Amino acid sequence: MAQQLGVFIPYVGGVEYATVLLPPLEGLCRVGETCVRDKAVESLCKIGSQMREPDLIESFIPLLKKLADKEWTAQSSSCGLFHIAYPNATEPLREELRTLYNQLCHNETPLVRKAAAKNLGKFAETVEQPYLMNYIMPMFKHLTQDGQTSIKSILMQVWECKFSFRKRSDLQDQDSVRLLAVKNCAVLGKLLVQQVCLAEILPVIISLSQDDSWQVRYTVADQLCELCETVGPDATRTEMVPAYVRLLRDNETDVRRAAAGKVTKFFQILSPELPVQHILPCVKEVRFALASDIMGLSPILGKDQTVEQLLPIFLTLLKDESTQIRVNIISKIDQVNQVIGIDLLSQSLLSVIDELSEAKHWRVRVALINFIPLLASQLGVSFYNDKIGALCMQWLTDEVHQVRVAAANNLVLLAVKFGPEWALEHIISQVLDMVNDRRYQYRINILRTLSLLAPVVGLEITTSTIFPVILAASTDRVPNVRFNVAKVLPSLASIVDQSVVEERIRPCLNKLNQDEDVDVRFFANKALQAIYQ
């Protein structure tokens, strides 16, 4: 209801009757559920932005003032309406609204102050320039220090064994007030002249980056690049770099991750003037965030620094036990390739690939195989042909079933990437050489690989090259091979001409349907039903 009322103006007769929507939304702004109040405020903002100026003054602003004078749920809702009411208000009303918002910022209920902090940036954007320093900045500074006195008080109560659940909740709410105040730093900084921003906003940022609450520090780390752009490059070099290093070395893992995830953009802001050795040593331990972001540094640092500083980290992360870390590294390998070139990069990669291909744990080999299509697409067809093609074929006969399946899927993806002609020359010809392997498990995997490749290479290659090999396997001495032939023939039937289906596939399946092995008969019968259903 709260959401739909925001688009109800056409259904009540138009903008001139929009005021009739305010009373039900006022009630919804006072309910206990936060999500309902948020939708009610959102709808009130939509309606207020369309209302006529007299209606705003006579109905909307009184509604706002009424909410601000009620219980804490209504007060928190009122904070989201000021930026709609203020631009169209008269000067006396504007003075009253500024005073009222200041009272909400100093409200005794943390959730009301939290709402005030959340909406302060929107309100500040509507306030005239002279009032930014006189009204908005004092509110801002108060909110950035919210709960600091209470923290000391609560710590004393902990010492005296008087800590209660209610106070613990209040402390968390006060942390969230400062957390939201962090997000206003960038907004307010853009509204102030540079000198005032450096004098008023920068000290607040530095203070919040060392806040007792890890969530506040996390928010600073997450907003770091926007904050740097707000204070400018000079202040970033002198003040923000030390703050960034502190965040990279923070005791909380989440804070370190958030900071490390900004490393590329941070370097872009500062350009290569910032010594690499000041930052990278702090980031190396934050593996997840580093893997997501570090490869973007290559174009910034250039070839020499990439080879010296980044490549060792890159190769170490490629061997990490976490699959996601390896995925993050491989997905951005092209950025390194563009800087240092394929020759140097491939030399470094090959040693890692060779080492991982022999890993004792089969999951590591599967993870490596899953990277090959992406790696080949990043480094090109020549890299595959010259460096890793033989290794990809070797995985088709791995002792572990899951590895063989991954190897077959890998070849299909490569065939899609590089095309049917390439697949015929570099994949199918080599796969056919393995079709008579003495181990029947490997022969089964070859059948599966060929059936997966058939849709990629098309009718002609399937009919002339793949189909005869699969058909010949129907007389294999091992029943498991024969019933796998029956399993793949329906997929081939959808590719080849109907005459081939009638003259060759159907007789083959009929023969298998009379096989001495019960499983072969079962799958042959199932294949016939699939083709002729």
PDB file of N, CA and C in Angstrom, residues 262-302:
ATOM      1  N   LYS A 262      40.104  -1.434  -3.337  1.00  0.00           N
ATOM      2  CA  LYS A 262      40.154  -0.106  -3.960  1.00  0.00           C
ATOM      3  C   LYS A 262      41.547   0.237  -4.485  1.00  0.00           C
ATOM      4  N   VAL A 263      42.449  -0.725  -4.487  1.00  0.00           N
ATOM      5  CA  VAL A 263      43.842  -0.404  -4.779  1.00  0.00           C
ATOM      6  C   VAL A 263      44.025   0.141  -6.192  1.00  0.00           C
ATOM      7  N   THR A 264      43.358  -0.441  -7.176  1.00  0.00           N
ATOM      8  CA  THR A 264      43.540   0.026  -8.553  1.00  0.00           C
ATOM      9  C   THR A 264      43.029   1.452  -8.724  1.00  0.00           C
ATOM     10  N   LYS A 265      41.821   1.708  -8.255  1.00  0.00           N
ATOM     11  CA  LYS A 265      41.260   3.049  -8.407  1.00  0.00           C
ATOM     12  C   LYS A 265      42.061   4.062  -7.608  1.00  0.00           C
ATOM     13  N   PHE A 266      42.607   3.649  -6.471  1.00  0.00           N
ATOM     14  CA  PHE A 266      43.427   4.546  -5.651  1.00  0.00           C
ATOM     15  C   PHE A 266      44.680   4.952  -6.408  1.00  0.00           C
ATOM     16  N   PHE A 267      45.312   3.987  -7.084  1.00  0.00           N
ATOM     17  CA  PHE A 267      46.488   4.305  -7.889  1.00  0.00           C
ATOM     18  C   PHE A 267      46.120   5.205  -9.066  1.00  0.00           C
ATOM     19  N   GLN A 268      44.949   5.005  -9.626  1.00  0.00           N
ATOM     20  CA  GLN A 268      44.521   5.851 -10.746  1.00  0.00           C
ATOM     21  C   GLN A 268      44.364   7.296 -10.316  1.00  0.00           C
ATOM     22  N   ILE A 269      43.874   7.493  -9.103  1.00  0.00           N
ATOM     23  CA  ILE A 269      43.702   8.857  -8.593  1.00  0.00           C
ATOM     24  C   ILE A 269      45.048   9.534  -8.396  1.00  0.00           C
ATOM     25  N   LEU A 270      46.019   8.755  -7.879  1.00  0.00           N
ATOM     26  CA  LEU A 270      47.321   9.334  -7.558  1.00  0.00           C
ATOM     27  C   LEU A 270      48.292   9.314  -8.724  1.00  0.00           C
ATOM     28  N   SER A 271      47.987   8.461  -9.720  1.00  0.00           N
ATOM     29  CA  SER A 271      48.903   8.230 -10.850  1.00  0.00           C
ATOM     30  C   SER A 271      50.155   7.539 -10.325  1.00  0.00           C
ATOM     31  N   PRO A 272      51.120   7.179 -11.196  1.00  0.00           N
ATOM     32  CA  PRO A 272      52.302   6.439 -10.752  1.00  0.00           C
ATOM     33  C   PRO A 272      53.231   7.208  -9.828  1.00  0.00           C
ATOM     34  N   GLU A 273      52.860   8.434  -9.464  1.00  0.00           N
ATOM     35  CA  GLU A 273      53.738   9.206  -8.584  1.00  0.00           C
ATOM     36  C   GLU A 273      53.874   8.558  -7.208  1.00  0.00           C
ATOM     37  N   LEU A 274      52.850   7.832  -6.796  1.00  0.00           N
ATOM     38  CA  LEU A 274      52.909   7.204  -5.478  1.00  0.00           C
ATOM     39  C   LEU A 274      53.810   5.984  -5.528  1.00  0.00           C
ATOM     40  N   PRO A 275      54.821   5.903  -4.681  1.00  0.00           N
ATOM     41  CA  PRO A 275      55.706   4.735  -4.688  1.00  0.00           C
ATOM     42  C   PRO A 275      54.934   3.448  -4.429  1.00  0.00           C
ATOM     43  N   VAL A 276      55.158   2.458  -5.297  1.00  0.00           N
ATOM     44  CA  VAL A 276      54.446   1.194  -5.185  1.00  0.00           C
ATOM     45  C   VAL A 276      54.736   0.518  -3.856  1.00  0.00           C
ATOM     46  N   GLN A 277      55.961   0.644  -3.392  1.00  0.00           N
ATOM     47  CA  GLN A 277      56.350  -0.091  -2.192  1.00  0.00           C
ATOM     48  C   GLN A 277      55.606   0.367  -0.948  1.00  0.00           C
ATOM     49  N   HIS A 278      54.929   1.519  -0.999  1.00  0.00           N
ATOM     50  CA  HIS A 278      54.181   1.982   0.169  1.00  0.00           C
ATOM     51  C   HIS A 278      52.854   1.261   0.320  1.00  0.00           C
ATOM     52  N   ILE A 279      52.337   0.758  -0.796  1.00  0.00           N
ATOM     53  CA  ILE A 279      50.991   0.210  -0.791  1.00  0.00           C
ATOM     54  C   ILE A 279      50.976  -1.312  -0.911  1.00  0.00           C
ATOM     55  N   LEU A 280      51.638  -1.854  -1.922  1.00  0.00           N
ATOM     56  CA  LEU A 280      51.512  -3.282  -2.216  1.00  0.00           C
ATOM     57  C   LEU A 280      51.891  -4.187  -1.047  1.00  0.00           C
ATOM     58  N   PRO A 281      52.936  -3.909  -0.291  1.00  0.00           N
ATOM     59  CA  PRO A 281      53.234  -4.804   0.835  1.00  0.00           C
ATOM     60  C   PRO A 281      52.084  -4.921   1.823  1.00  0.00           C
ATOM     61  N   CYS A 282      51.278  -3.870   1.930  1.00  0.00           N
ATOM     62  CA  CYS A 282      50.148  -3.903   2.863  1.00  0.00           C
ATOM     63  C   CYS A 282      48.980  -4.703   2.307  1.00  0.00           C
ATOM     64  N   VAL A 283      48.915  -4.847   0.987  1.00  0.00           N
ATOM     65  CA  VAL A 283      47.757  -5.455   0.351  1.00  0.00           C
ATOM     66  C   VAL A 283      47.909  -6.960   0.178  1.00  0.00           C
ATOM     67  N   LYS A 284      49.135  -7.442   0.168  1.00  0.00           N
ATOM     68  CA  LYS A 284      49.397  -8.824  -0.236  1.00  0.00           C
ATOM     69  C   LYS A 284      48.628  -9.853   0.583  1.00  0.00           C
ATOM     70  N   GLU A 285      48.403  -9.552   1.862  1.00  0.00           N
ATOM     71  CA  GLU A 285      47.760 -10.545   2.718  1.00  0.00           C
ATOM     72  C   GLU A 285      46.249 -10.622   2.489  1.00  0.00           C
ATOM     73  N   VAL A 286      45.669  -9.610   1.845  1.00  0.00           N
ATOM     74  CA  VAL A 286      44.221  -9.596   1.649  1.00  0.00           C
ATOM     75  C   VAL A 286      43.940 -10.255   0.314  1.00  0.00           C
ATOM     76  N   ARG A 287      43.913 -11.578   0.291  1.00  0.00           N
ATOM     77  CA  ARG A 287      43.965 -12.316  -0.953  1.00  0.00           C
ATOM     78  C   ARG A 287      42.721 -12.139  -1.797  1.00  0.00           C
ATOM     79  N   PHE A 288      41.533 -12.218  -1.205  1.00  0.00           N
ATOM     80  CA  PHE A 288      40.301 -12.163  -1.988  1.00  0.00           C
ATOM     81  C   PHE A 288      40.149 -10.824  -2.698  1.00  0.00           C
ATOM     82  N   ALA A 289      40.236  -9.742  -1.941  1.00  0.00           N
ATOM     83  CA  ALA A 289      40.083  -8.424  -2.541  1.00  0.00           C
ATOM     84  C   ALA A 289      41.219  -8.121  -3.506  1.00  0.00           C
ATOM     85  N   LEU A 290      42.420  -8.556  -3.138  1.00  0.00           N
ATOM     86  CA  LEU A 290      43.578  -8.313  -4.000  1.00  0.00           C
ATOM     87  C   LEU A 290      43.423  -9.004  -5.338  1.00  0.00           C
ATOM     88  N   ALA A 291      42.959 -10.243  -5.316  1.00  0.00           N
ATOM     89  CA  ALA A 291      42.784 -10.984  -6.567  1.00  0.00           C
ATOM     90  C   ALA A 291      41.758 -10.324  -7.467  1.00  0.00           C
ATOM     91  N   SER A 292      40.778  -9.659  -6.879  1.00  0.00           N
ATOM     92  CA  SER A 292      39.748  -9.008  -7.681  1.00  0.00           C
ATOM     93  C   SER A 292      40.244  -7.733  -8.327  1.00  0.00           C
ATOM     94  N   ASP A 293      41.258  -7.104  -7.752  1.00  0.00           N
ATOM     95  CA  ASP A 293      41.580  -5.739  -8.157  1.00  0.00           C
ATOM     96  C   ASP A 293      43.000  -5.533  -8.656  1.00  0.00           C
ATOM     97  N   ILE A 294      43.916  -6.415  -8.286  1.00  0.00           N
ATOM     98  CA  ILE A 294      45.325  -6.108  -8.511  1.00  0.00           C
ATOM     99  C   ILE A 294      45.712  -6.056  -9.980  1.00  0.00           C
ATOM    100  N   MET A 295      45.067  -6.868 -10.826  1.00  0.00           N
ATOM    101  CA  MET A 295      45.474  -6.909 -12.220  1.00  0.00           C
ATOM    102  C   MET A 295      45.217  -5.583 -12.929  1.00  0.00           C
ATOM    103  N   GLY A 296      44.293  -4.798 -12.413  1.00  0.00           N
ATOM    104  CA  GLY A 296      44.031  -3.496 -13.003  1.00  0.00           C
ATOM    105  C   GLY A 296      45.153  -2.503 -12.801  1.00  0.00           C
ATOM    106  N   LEU A 297      46.133  -2.846 -11.951  1.00  0.00           N
ATOM    107  CA  LEU A 297      47.266  -1.946 -11.731  1.00  0.00           C
ATOM    108  C   LEU A 297      48.267  -1.973 -12.880  1.00  0.00           C
ATOM    109  N   SER A 298      48.258  -3.032 -13.669  1.00  0.00           N
ATOM    110  CA  SER A 298      49.285  -3.187 -14.710  1.00  0.00           C
ATOM    111  C   SER A 298      49.354  -1.998 -15.659  1.00  0.00           C
ATOM    112  N   PRO A 299      48.233  -1.546 -16.235  1.00  0.00           N
ATOM    113  CA  PRO A 299      48.322  -0.397 -17.141  1.00  0.00           C
ATOM    114  C   PRO A 299      48.799   0.871 -16.450  1.00  0.00           C
ATOM    115  N   ILE A 300      48.584   0.964 -15.130  1.00  0.00           N
ATOM    116  CA  ILE A 300      48.973   2.163 -14.391  1.00  0.00           C
ATOM    117  C   ILE A 300      50.463   2.150 -14.093  1.00  0.00           C
ATOM    118  N   LEU A 301      50.979   0.980 -13.702  1.00  0.00           N
ATOM    119  CA  LEU A 301      52.369   0.896 -13.259  1.00  0.00           C
ATOM    120  C   LEU A 301      53.360   0.766 -14.407  1.00  0.00           C
ATOM    121  N   GLY A 302      52.900   0.219 -15.536  1.00  0.00           N
ATOM    122  CA  GLY A 302      53.825   0.031 -16.646  1.00  0.00           C
ATOM    123  C   GLY A 302      54.539  -1.307 -16.585  1.00  0.00           C
TER     124      GLY A 302
END
